[in-house]
Amino acid sequence: MAWTYDSIGNILSKSQDGSSMTYAYNSVTHKLDTVTAGGTAYNYSYDANGNITACPKLEGASSISATLAIAYNVDNMPTQVVKSESGQPDVTTNFYYDGNGARVRKEVVGEGTTFYASQYYEVKNGVATKYIFGADRRIAKITDGEGIQYFSKDHLGSSTVVTDDSGAVVEQADYRPFGEDRFYTGTVATPTPYKYTDQELDESTGLYNYDARHYDPAIGRFISPDSLIPNLYDPQQLNPYAYCRNNPLIYVDPTGHDDELSSDDPMGNTSDSDASTEKTTETKTEQNSSDTTVSNEVKEGISEGVDELEKKGRSLLDKIRGLIPSSFGGMNSIDGYSYIDGKFVSHKEKAEKAAAIGLGAGMALSELAKATEECTQENNDTSQNSKKGGGKSGQKKSRDQIENAKKQYDQEKSKLDGMKSKANKTPDDKKAIQKQERAVSKAQDKLKASEIHTKDRRRQKPDRNM
């Protein structure tokens, strides 16, 4: 297979087995207008929000297997997809979501229904499946009547081989770069739907569910624009339909919102989007550091307050928990829960967490007020010492404060540089980098504050009449 691209990364053509298809776009919105295959042009239709509402379902690089008609809800999530194929009855698939936009039910009319209890449990046509995860990867499943089966994955996390508990291969698959099946063989009654990059393939539509959006591997694009504001410092993100920078060999998109390097990228590349984000963060921090001292202190204080709450505030939190009934938020299994970070969370639990954060914030702000008062008192004492002839001592103390602040900043910055230079960053590494960036910002703020205070003291003239 081969692809060609224009100067801004849009796919212009796809060639396969001696056949090819060409793509034509709207020059302003990057919407895919037409695809020409086998000498015939097929149009794409959109609603006012930019969602594809009617399109061909491509097969390979030369044929059209069916057409899709897609309806959306107010959150721009598909609620119904009707697949029409010549000589075959239409296949209608209905989707249902909870209040947070997570899929809770899929109904293929005339074929059956799948219920989603969480990322760990599903029930399809009365048959329950439990998924097992390790190191943020789906590694096995247990299906009623089939026992346990294990997933073997490629560097993108795609399921390529599934084996049973005896080691026998029960499913095998391979994929083209943008996710189309290269081949598939299987002997199980319940094939795994989690295939390319471990995302769920809806067999009835040929689309992948990437949580925030649906993806069509035949054209290598999402069917809806990204709902998040793009990073303006990263031109590749200005195309709201593009999948993984049009570079699916090393990038994945776990949420449907943002690409990232596969954690198993064999080349050890550094993500352009990560680098751009880091550069943007550093630039903004440098530009605004003098104005964000209090803001950063508040953030750090709130974090410390929550930690302190874990140590000293449990008795009060237990009392609050006792006041929240288990039926808080609804009486049935759907109304009383929300889908957050890949799992169902009861509204009771959310209320308890909100109470914990509120208490922690209060404690943190109290500590911040105390620290501010102490800082003010220290400045007043220094000023009084200067007036009483202690100017030299005050100046030495100021120099020491600046030196200590600079030393602390250099240490934090060096630690951050070391973390950023690490290849093959894991999600935990990225979280640690974000935490260290806050530490660097805080140290930089303290250094600038020390320098400003020193300049202020130098401008003060002792009262000779004292």
Short mmCIF file of C-alpha atoms in Angstrom, two decimals:
data_model
loop_
_atom_site.label_atom_id
_atom_site.label_comp_id
_atom_site.label_asym_id
_atom_site.label_seq_id
_atom_site.Cartn_x
_atom_site.Cartn_y
_atom_site.Cartn_z
CA MET A 1 0.00 0.00 0.00
CA ALA A 2 1.08 3.59 -0.57
CA TRP A 3 -0.23 7.03 0.35
CA THR A 4 0.48 10.53 -0.93
CA TYR A 5 -0.05 13.73 1.06
CA ASP A 6 -0.43 17.43 0.39
CA SER A 7 1.81 20.11 1.95
CA ILE A 8 -0.24 20.29 5.17
CA GLY A 9 -0.58 16.56 5.78
CA ASN A 10 -3.93 15.66 4.18
CA ILE A 11 -4.04 12.29 2.43
CA LEU A 12 -4.35 12.83 -1.33
CA SER A 13 -4.40 9.24 -2.57
CA LYS A 14 -4.23 5.63 -1.47
CA SER A 15 -2.91 2.84 -3.70
CA GLN A 16 -3.35 -0.88 -3.11
CA ASP A 17 -2.91 -3.95 -5.32
CA GLY A 18 -2.72 -1.89 -8.50
CA SER A 19 -5.81 0.20 -7.71
CA SER A 20 -6.04 3.67 -6.22
CA MET A 21 -8.48 6.21 -4.86
CA THR A 22 -8.11 9.97 -4.55
CA TYR A 23 -9.33 12.39 -1.89
CA ALA A 24 -10.64 15.96 -2.33
CA TYR A 25 -11.01 18.36 0.62
CA ASN A 26 -12.62 21.64 1.59
CA SER A 27 -9.67 24.05 1.61
CA VAL A 28 -10.93 25.93 4.69
CA THR A 29 -12.42 23.33 7.03
CA HIS A 30 -10.31 20.29 5.96
CA LYS A 31 -13.55 18.33 5.52
CA LEU A 32 -13.29 15.40 3.14
CA ASP A 33 -15.63 16.32 0.26
CA THR A 34 -15.27 13.42 -2.17
CA VAL A 35 -13.45 10.15 -2.68
CA THR A 36 -12.98 8.89 -6.23
CA ALA A 37 -12.61 5.13 -6.61
CA GLY A 38 -12.92 3.06 -9.76
CA GLY A 39 -13.69 6.18 -11.76
CA THR A 40 -16.71 7.10 -9.60
CA ALA A 41 -16.82 10.06 -7.20
CA TYR A 42 -18.54 9.49 -3.84
CA ASN A 43 -19.63 12.47 -1.76
CA TYR A 44 -19.50 13.07 2.00
CA SER A 45 -22.26 15.04 3.73
CA TYR A 46 -22.00 16.90 7.04
CA ASP A 47 -24.26 18.53 9.61
CA ALA A 48 -23.80 22.07 10.92
CA ASN A 49 -21.35 20.84 13.58
CA GLY A 50 -19.04 19.20 11.05
CA ASN A 51 -20.09 15.58 11.72
CA ILE A 52 -20.28 13.22 8.75
CA THR A 53 -23.94 12.29 8.22
CA ALA A 54 -23.71 10.33 4.96
CA CYS A 55 -20.73 8.62 3.36
CA PRO A 56 -19.57 5.58 1.40
CA LYS A 57 -18.03 2.61 3.23
CA LEU A 58 -14.82 1.95 1.36
CA GLU A 59 -13.19 -1.42 0.83
CA GLY A 60 -9.52 -1.40 -0.11
CA ALA A 61 -8.57 1.23 -2.68
CA SER A 62 -11.07 0.63 -5.44
CA SER A 63 -14.51 -0.42 -4.22
CA ILE A 64 -17.46 0.73 -2.12
CA SER A 65 -19.15 -1.96 -0.03
CA ALA A 66 -22.03 0.09 1.39
CA THR A 67 -23.19 3.55 2.40
CA LEU A 68 -23.66 4.86 5.93
CA ALA A 69 -26.28 7.29 7.25
CA ILE A 70 -25.34 8.63 10.68
CA ALA A 71 -27.42 10.56 13.25
CA TYR A 72 -25.94 12.37 16.27
CA ASN A 73 -27.05 13.66 19.67
CA VAL A 74 -26.40 17.14 21.08
CA ASP A 75 -22.94 16.00 22.23
CA ASN A 76 -22.02 15.07 18.63
CA MET A 77 -21.93 11.36 19.46
CA PRO A 78 -23.52 8.90 16.99
CA THR A 79 -26.91 7.64 18.14
CA GLN A 80 -27.78 5.66 15.03
CA VAL A 81 -25.89 4.30 12.02
CA VAL A 82 -27.79 2.74 9.13
CA LYS A 83 -25.66 0.69 6.72
CA SER A 84 -27.19 0.15 3.30
CA GLU A 85 -25.70 -2.47 1.01
CA SER A 86 -26.94 -3.36 -2.45
CA GLY A 87 -29.11 -6.46 -2.40
CA GLN A 88 -29.06 -6.68 1.41
CA PRO A 89 -31.47 -5.42 4.09
CA ASP A 90 -30.34 -2.31 5.94
CA VAL A 91 -28.44 -2.87 9.18
CA THR A 92 -29.37 -0.37 11.90
CA THR A 93 -27.16 0.14 14.95
CA ASN A 94 -28.33 2.28 17.88
CA PHE A 95 -26.02 3.69 20.56
CA TYR A 96 -26.90 4.87 24.07
CA TYR A 97 -24.77 6.96 26.46
CA ASP A 98 -24.73 8.05 30.10
CA GLY A 99 -24.61 11.64 31.31
CA ASN A 100 -20.83 11.80 30.82
CA GLY A 101 -20.97 10.64 27.21
CA ALA A 102 -19.75 7.09 27.86
CA ARG A 103 -21.37 4.30 25.87
CA VAL A 104 -23.61 2.09 28.03
CA ARG A 105 -25.53 0.11 25.39
CA LYS A 106 -25.24 -0.87 21.72
CA GLU A 107 -28.16 -2.39 19.86
CA VAL A 108 -27.84 -3.96 16.42
CA VAL A 109 -31.47 -4.29 15.36
CA GLY A 110 -32.38 -7.91 14.73
CA GLU A 111 -28.99 -9.20 15.91
CA GLY A 112 -28.64 -8.37 19.60
CA THR A 113 -27.59 -5.93 22.32
CA THR A 114 -24.38 -5.28 24.23
CA PHE A 115 -24.42 -3.66 27.68
CA TYR A 116 -21.30 -1.93 29.04
CA ALA A 117 -21.00 -1.96 32.84
CA SER A 118 -17.46 -0.54 32.74
CA GLN A 119 -14.24 -1.07 30.83
CA TYR A 120 -13.98 -4.37 32.71
CA TYR A 121 -17.44 -5.91 32.14
CA GLU A 122 -19.70 -6.35 29.11
CA VAL A 123 -22.75 -8.47 28.43
CA LYS A 124 -23.51 -9.29 24.78
CA ASN A 125 -26.76 -11.13 24.06
CA GLY A 126 -26.77 -12.50 27.59
CA VAL A 127 -23.13 -13.68 27.55
CA ALA A 128 -20.89 -11.91 30.07
CA THR A 129 -17.24 -11.06 29.44
CA LYS A 130 -14.75 -9.76 31.99
CA TYR A 131 -11.58 -8.00 30.76
CA ILE A 132 -8.35 -8.08 32.74
CA PHE A 133 -5.79 -5.26 32.56
CA GLY A 134 -2.13 -5.03 33.49
CA ALA A 135 0.17 -2.01 33.09
CA ASP A 136 -2.74 -0.13 31.47
CA ARG A 137 -3.04 -2.83 28.80
CA ARG A 138 -5.89 -5.29 28.12
CA ILE A 139 -4.14 -8.63 28.64
CA ALA A 140 -6.93 -11.21 28.97
CA LYS A 141 -10.67 -11.84 28.94
CA ILE A 142 -12.94 -14.36 30.62
CA THR A 143 -16.14 -15.16 28.71
CA ASP A 144 -18.96 -17.37 29.94
CA GLY A 145 -18.66 -20.76 28.29
CA GLU A 146 -15.24 -20.03 26.75
CA GLY A 147 -12.97 -19.63 29.76
CA ILE A 148 -9.93 -17.36 29.85
CA GLN A 149 -8.14 -16.10 26.74
CA TYR A 150 -4.93 -14.07 26.52
CA PHE A 151 -4.09 -11.16 24.20
CA SER A 152 -0.77 -10.73 22.42
CA LYS A 153 -0.25 -7.21 21.08
CA ASP A 154 1.94 -5.35 18.64
CA HIS A 155 3.83 -2.12 19.39
CA LEU A 156 0.62 -0.06 18.98
CA GLY A 157 -1.36 -2.19 21.42
CA SER A 158 -3.37 -3.86 18.63
CA SER A 159 -4.62 -7.39 19.33
CA THR A 160 -2.78 -9.67 16.91
CA VAL A 161 -2.97 -13.10 18.56
CA VAL A 162 -5.45 -14.49 21.10
CA THR A 163 -4.69 -17.80 22.85
CA ASP A 164 -6.67 -19.97 25.24
CA ASP A 165 -5.49 -21.36 28.57
CA SER A 166 -3.75 -24.26 26.81
CA GLY A 167 -1.76 -21.94 24.54
CA ALA A 168 -3.72 -22.74 21.39
CA VAL A 169 -4.31 -19.82 19.01
CA VAL A 170 -8.05 -19.05 18.81
CA GLU A 171 -7.85 -15.69 17.00
CA GLN A 172 -5.24 -14.09 14.79
CA ALA A 173 -5.29 -10.72 13.03
CA ASP A 174 -3.10 -8.21 11.27
CA TYR A 175 -3.83 -4.62 10.28
CA ARG A 176 -2.94 -2.12 7.60
CA PRO A 177 -1.29 1.10 8.84
CA PHE A 178 -4.53 3.05 9.36
CA GLY A 179 -6.39 0.13 10.94
CA GLU A 180 -8.09 -1.78 8.13
CA ASP A 181 -7.98 -5.56 8.57
CA ARG A 182 -5.20 -7.16 6.56
CA PHE A 183 -6.53 -10.58 7.55
CA TYR A 184 -8.45 -12.25 10.38
CA THR A 185 -8.99 -15.86 11.41
CA GLY A 186 -10.85 -17.11 14.47
CA THR A 187 -12.53 -20.17 15.95
CA VAL A 188 -14.27 -18.61 18.98
CA ALA A 189 -17.98 -18.01 19.38
CA THR A 190 -17.36 -14.51 20.78
CA PRO A 191 -14.56 -12.75 18.83
CA THR A 192 -12.87 -9.90 20.65
CA PRO A 193 -14.13 -6.51 19.44
CA TYR A 194 -11.04 -4.71 20.78
CA LYS A 195 -8.67 -4.83 17.85
CA TYR A 196 -6.67 -2.00 16.25
CA THR A 197 -4.78 -0.04 18.98
CA ASP A 198 -7.07 -1.88 21.46
CA GLN A 199 -10.12 0.16 20.44
CA GLU A 200 -13.57 -1.34 19.95
CA LEU A 201 -14.61 -2.13 16.37
CA ASP A 202 -18.34 -2.00 15.68
CA GLU A 203 -18.64 -4.78 13.11
CA SER A 204 -22.09 -3.59 12.06
CA THR A 205 -20.76 -0.18 10.96
CA GLY A 206 -17.06 -0.76 10.25
CA LEU A 207 -16.22 2.17 12.56
CA TYR A 208 -13.99 2.18 15.64
CA ASN A 209 -15.16 3.67 18.94
CA TYR A 210 -12.41 5.97 20.28
CA ASP A 211 -14.62 7.20 23.17
CA ALA A 212 -14.68 10.90 22.25
CA ARG A 213 -15.23 10.20 18.54
CA HIS A 214 -15.67 7.43 16.00
CA TYR A 215 -12.95 6.59 13.49
CA ASP A 216 -13.15 5.21 9.95
CA PRO A 217 -10.01 3.16 9.20
CA ALA A 218 -10.89 3.01 5.49
CA ILE A 219 -10.17 6.73 5.07
CA GLY A 220 -7.81 7.14 8.06
CA ARG A 221 -9.88 9.98 9.55
CA PHE A 222 -12.34 10.63 12.37
CA ILE A 223 -15.96 11.15 11.33
CA SER A 224 -16.31 14.14 13.68
CA PRO A 225 -14.04 17.12 14.36
CA ASP A 226 -12.11 17.21 17.62
CA SER A 227 -14.15 18.95 20.31
CA LEU A 228 -11.02 20.15 22.11
CA ILE A 229 -9.32 23.41 21.14
CA PRO A 230 -6.11 22.49 19.29
CA ASN A 231 -2.63 23.50 20.37
CA LEU A 232 -1.98 26.52 18.16
CA TYR A 233 1.77 25.96 18.51
CA ASP A 234 1.35 22.58 16.77
CA PRO A 235 0.09 23.00 13.16
CA GLN A 236 -0.64 19.27 12.81
CA GLN A 237 -3.43 19.67 15.36
CA LEU A 238 -5.20 22.32 13.28
CA ASN A 239 -6.77 19.59 11.16
CA PRO A 240 -9.67 18.49 13.42
CA TYR A 241 -10.31 15.23 11.52
CA ALA A 242 -6.74 13.90 11.17
CA TYR A 243 -5.78 10.68 12.90
CA CYS A 244 -2.43 10.54 14.72
CA ARG A 245 -0.74 13.19 12.55
CA ASN A 246 -1.27 10.86 9.57
CA ASN A 247 1.59 8.83 11.05
CA PRO A 248 -0.14 5.75 12.52
CA LEU A 249 2.99 3.61 12.60
CA ILE A 250 4.24 5.12 15.86
CA TYR A 251 1.35 7.23 17.22
CA VAL A 252 -1.84 6.17 19.00
CA ASP A 253 -4.87 8.11 20.20
CA PRO A 254 -6.31 6.46 23.33
CA THR A 255 -9.11 8.99 23.91
CA GLY A 256 -10.00 10.34 20.47
CA HIS A 257 -8.72 13.76 21.52
CA ASP A 258 -4.94 13.76 21.24
CA ASP A 259 -2.21 11.65 19.71
CA GLU A 260 0.72 10.31 21.67
CA LEU A 261 3.65 8.06 20.96
CA SER A 262 3.00 4.40 21.53
CA SER A 263 4.67 3.39 24.80
CA ASP A 264 6.29 0.53 22.85
CA ASP A 265 7.54 2.67 19.95
CA PRO A 266 10.60 0.70 18.80
CA MET A 267 12.35 3.77 17.42
CA GLY A 268 12.45 5.63 20.73
CA ASN A 269 11.05 8.80 19.15
CA THR A 270 10.08 11.90 21.06
CA SER A 271 6.52 13.09 20.51
CA ASP A 272 6.33 16.32 18.54
CA SER A 273 3.16 17.23 20.39
CA ASP A 274 4.83 16.58 23.75
CA ALA A 275 7.83 18.67 22.75
CA SER A 276 5.60 21.44 21.47
CA THR A 277 3.54 21.36 24.66
CA GLU A 278 6.66 21.41 26.82
CA LYS A 279 8.07 24.34 24.85
CA THR A 280 4.76 26.19 25.11
CA THR A 281 4.57 25.53 28.84
CA GLU A 282 8.12 26.78 29.39
CA THR A 283 7.48 29.91 27.29
CA LYS A 284 4.28 30.76 29.12
CA THR A 285 5.91 30.10 32.48
CA GLU A 286 8.80 32.41 31.63
CA GLN A 287 6.49 35.15 30.39
CA ASN A 288 4.03 35.02 33.26
CA SER A 289 6.12 33.83 36.20
CA SER A 290 6.13 37.23 37.88
CA ASP A 291 2.32 37.24 37.88
CA THR A 292 1.65 33.67 39.00
CA THR A 293 3.35 33.38 42.38
CA VAL A 294 0.14 33.40 44.36
CA SER A 295 -1.63 31.16 41.83
CA ASN A 296 1.09 28.50 42.04
CA GLU A 297 1.19 28.74 45.81
CA VAL A 298 -2.56 28.18 45.93
CA LYS A 299 -2.29 25.11 43.68
CA GLU A 300 0.53 23.66 45.74
CA GLY A 301 -1.31 24.52 48.92
CA ILE A 302 -4.47 22.78 47.80
CA SER A 303 -2.47 19.68 46.86
CA GLU A 304 -0.73 19.69 50.23
CA GLY A 305 -4.06 20.30 51.95
CA VAL A 306 -5.60 17.22 50.37
CA ASP A 307 -2.59 15.15 51.44
CA GLU A 308 -2.91 16.51 54.96
CA LEU A 309 -6.59 15.64 54.94
CA GLU A 310 -5.68 12.02 54.27
CA LYS A 311 -3.59 12.00 57.44
CA LYS A 312 -5.63 14.09 59.89
CA GLY A 313 -9.12 14.61 58.48
CA ARG A 314 -10.49 11.09 58.12
CA SER A 315 -12.79 11.24 61.13
CA LEU A 316 -14.52 14.35 59.78
CA LEU A 317 -14.73 12.84 56.30
CA ASP A 318 -16.26 9.65 57.71
CA LYS A 319 -18.98 11.73 59.34
CA ILE A 320 -19.71 13.41 56.00
CA ARG A 321 -19.86 10.03 54.27
CA GLY A 322 -22.41 8.87 56.82
CA LEU A 323 -24.68 11.76 55.90
CA ILE A 324 -24.78 10.82 52.17
CA PRO A 325 -27.31 8.03 51.43
CA SER A 326 -26.27 5.20 49.13
CA SER A 327 -29.16 6.12 46.83
CA PHE A 328 -27.79 9.63 46.28
CA GLY A 329 -28.21 10.62 42.61
CA GLY A 330 -30.64 7.89 41.58
CA MET A 331 -32.12 4.53 42.46
CA ASN A 332 -31.12 2.34 39.51
CA SER A 333 -27.80 1.09 38.18
CA ILE A 334 -27.55 3.77 35.49
CA ASP A 335 -29.03 6.89 37.11
CA GLY A 336 -26.93 6.55 40.24
CA TYR A 337 -23.62 6.33 38.42
CA SER A 338 -21.38 8.27 36.04
CA TYR A 339 -18.64 6.92 33.80
CA ILE A 340 -15.35 8.59 34.79
CA ASP A 341 -11.79 7.67 33.74
CA GLY A 342 -12.80 4.27 32.40
CA LYS A 343 -15.02 3.10 35.30
CA PHE A 344 -18.45 3.65 36.77
CA VAL A 345 -18.42 5.96 39.81
CA SER A 346 -21.49 6.37 42.02
CA HIS A 347 -22.78 9.87 42.67
CA LYS A 348 -22.38 9.10 46.37
CA GLU A 349 -18.66 8.49 45.82
CA LYS A 350 -18.39 11.67 43.74
CA ALA A 351 -20.07 13.66 46.54
CA GLU A 352 -17.66 12.19 49.09
CA LYS A 353 -14.67 13.10 46.92
CA ALA A 354 -16.02 16.60 46.43
CA ALA A 355 -16.30 16.95 50.20
CA ALA A 356 -12.71 15.76 50.61
CA ILE A 357 -11.42 18.24 48.05
CA GLY A 358 -13.42 21.04 49.65
CA LEU A 359 -12.02 20.29 53.09
CA GLY A 360 -8.52 19.99 51.68
CA ALA A 361 -8.83 23.31 49.86
CA GLY A 362 -10.02 25.00 53.04
CA MET A 363 -7.08 23.65 55.00
CA ALA A 364 -4.67 24.65 52.23
CA LEU A 365 -6.00 28.19 51.99
CA SER A 366 -5.78 28.47 55.75
CA GLU A 367 -2.12 27.45 55.62
CA LEU A 368 -1.56 29.90 52.75
CA ALA A 369 -3.05 32.72 54.77
CA LYS A 370 -0.79 31.82 57.69
CA ALA A 371 2.29 31.70 55.42
CA THR A 372 1.37 35.06 53.89
CA GLU A 373 1.03 36.60 57.34
CA GLU A 374 4.42 35.20 58.39
CA CYS A 375 6.03 36.53 55.20
CA THR A 376 4.54 39.96 55.81
CA GLN A 377 5.75 39.94 59.40
CA GLU A 378 9.25 38.90 58.27
CA ASN A 379 9.37 41.78 55.80
CA ASN A 380 8.25 44.20 58.52
CA ASP A 381 10.91 42.89 60.89
CA THR A 382 13.58 43.26 58.20
CA SER A 383 12.46 46.80 57.53
CA GLN A 384 12.63 47.65 61.23
CA ASN A 385 16.12 46.13 61.51
CA SER A 386 17.23 48.27 58.58
CA LYS A 387 15.92 51.39 60.30
CA LYS A 388 17.72 50.47 63.54
CA GLY A 389 21.10 50.14 61.89
CA GLY A 390 20.84 46.49 60.92
CA GLY A 391 21.10 47.27 57.21
CA LYS A 392 24.22 45.23 56.54
CA SER A 393 22.82 42.21 58.34
CA GLY A 394 19.59 42.55 56.37
CA GLN A 395 21.50 42.84 53.10
CA LYS A 396 23.51 39.70 53.88
CA LYS A 397 20.33 37.86 54.74
CA SER A 398 18.81 38.96 51.44
CA ARG A 399 21.84 37.75 49.50
CA ASP A 400 21.67 34.41 51.29
CA GLN A 401 17.98 34.11 50.45
CA ILE A 402 18.69 34.78 46.77
CA GLU A 403 21.55 32.28 46.69
CA ASN A 404 19.44 29.60 48.38
CA ALA A 405 16.52 30.29 46.05
CA LYS A 406 18.79 30.12 42.99
CA LYS A 407 20.35 26.89 44.20
CA GLN A 408 16.91 25.37 44.71
CA TYR A 409 15.78 26.51 41.25
CA ASP A 410 18.91 25.08 39.58
CA GLN A 411 18.36 21.73 41.31
CA GLU A 412 14.71 21.50 40.31
CA LYS A 413 15.48 22.58 36.71
CA SER A 414 18.29 20.03 36.40
CA LYS A 415 15.99 17.30 37.65
CA LEU A 416 13.32 18.32 35.11
CA ASP A 417 15.83 18.33 32.24
CA GLY A 418 16.89 14.82 33.16
CA MET A 419 13.31 13.58 33.20
CA LYS A 420 12.55 15.15 29.80
CA SER A 421 15.62 13.59 28.21
CA LYS A 422 14.42 10.08 29.00
CA ALA A 423 13.39 8.08 25.94
CA ASN A 424 10.19 6.02 25.71
CA LYS A 425 8.29 7.98 28.33
CA THR A 426 5.48 6.08 30.07
CA PRO A 427 2.23 7.74 31.21
CA ASP A 428 3.68 7.77 34.76
CA ASP A 429 6.80 9.52 33.43
CA LYS A 430 4.65 12.21 31.81
CA LYS A 431 2.74 12.75 35.07
CA ALA A 432 6.04 13.03 36.95
CA ILE A 433 7.28 15.60 34.42
CA GLN A 434 4.15 17.70 34.91
CA LYS A 435 4.63 17.56 38.69
CA GLN A 436 8.30 18.52 38.32
CA GLU A 437 7.36 21.43 36.02
CA ARG A 438 5.21 22.77 38.85
CA ALA A 439 8.15 22.42 41.23
CA VAL A 440 10.40 24.34 38.81
CA SER A 441 7.79 27.06 38.40
CA LYS A 442 7.43 27.36 42.16
CA ALA A 443 11.21 27.58 42.65
CA GLN A 444 11.45 30.20 39.90
CA ASP A 445 8.69 32.25 41.52
CA LYS A 446 10.49 32.15 44.87
CA LEU A 447 13.74 33.25 43.22
CA LYS A 448 12.07 36.21 41.51
CA ALA A 449 10.26 37.12 44.73
CA SER A 450 13.59 37.15 46.62
CA GLU A 451 15.18 39.37 43.98
CA ILE A 452 12.24 41.78 44.04
CA HIS A 453 12.29 42.02 47.83
CA THR A 454 16.02 42.72 47.78
CA LYS A 455 15.56 45.56 45.27
CA ASP A 456 12.78 47.00 47.42
CA ARG A 457 15.00 46.97 50.51
CA ARG A 458 17.81 48.71 48.63
CA ARG A 459 15.42 51.50 47.69
CA GLN A 460 14.42 51.98 51.34
CA LYS A 461 16.39 54.74 53.12
CA PRO A 462 16.93 54.43 56.88
CA ASP A 463 15.20 57.08 58.97
CA ARG A 464 18.10 59.11 60.39
CA ASN A 465 15.88 60.52 63.12
CA MET A 466 15.34 57.13 64.73
#
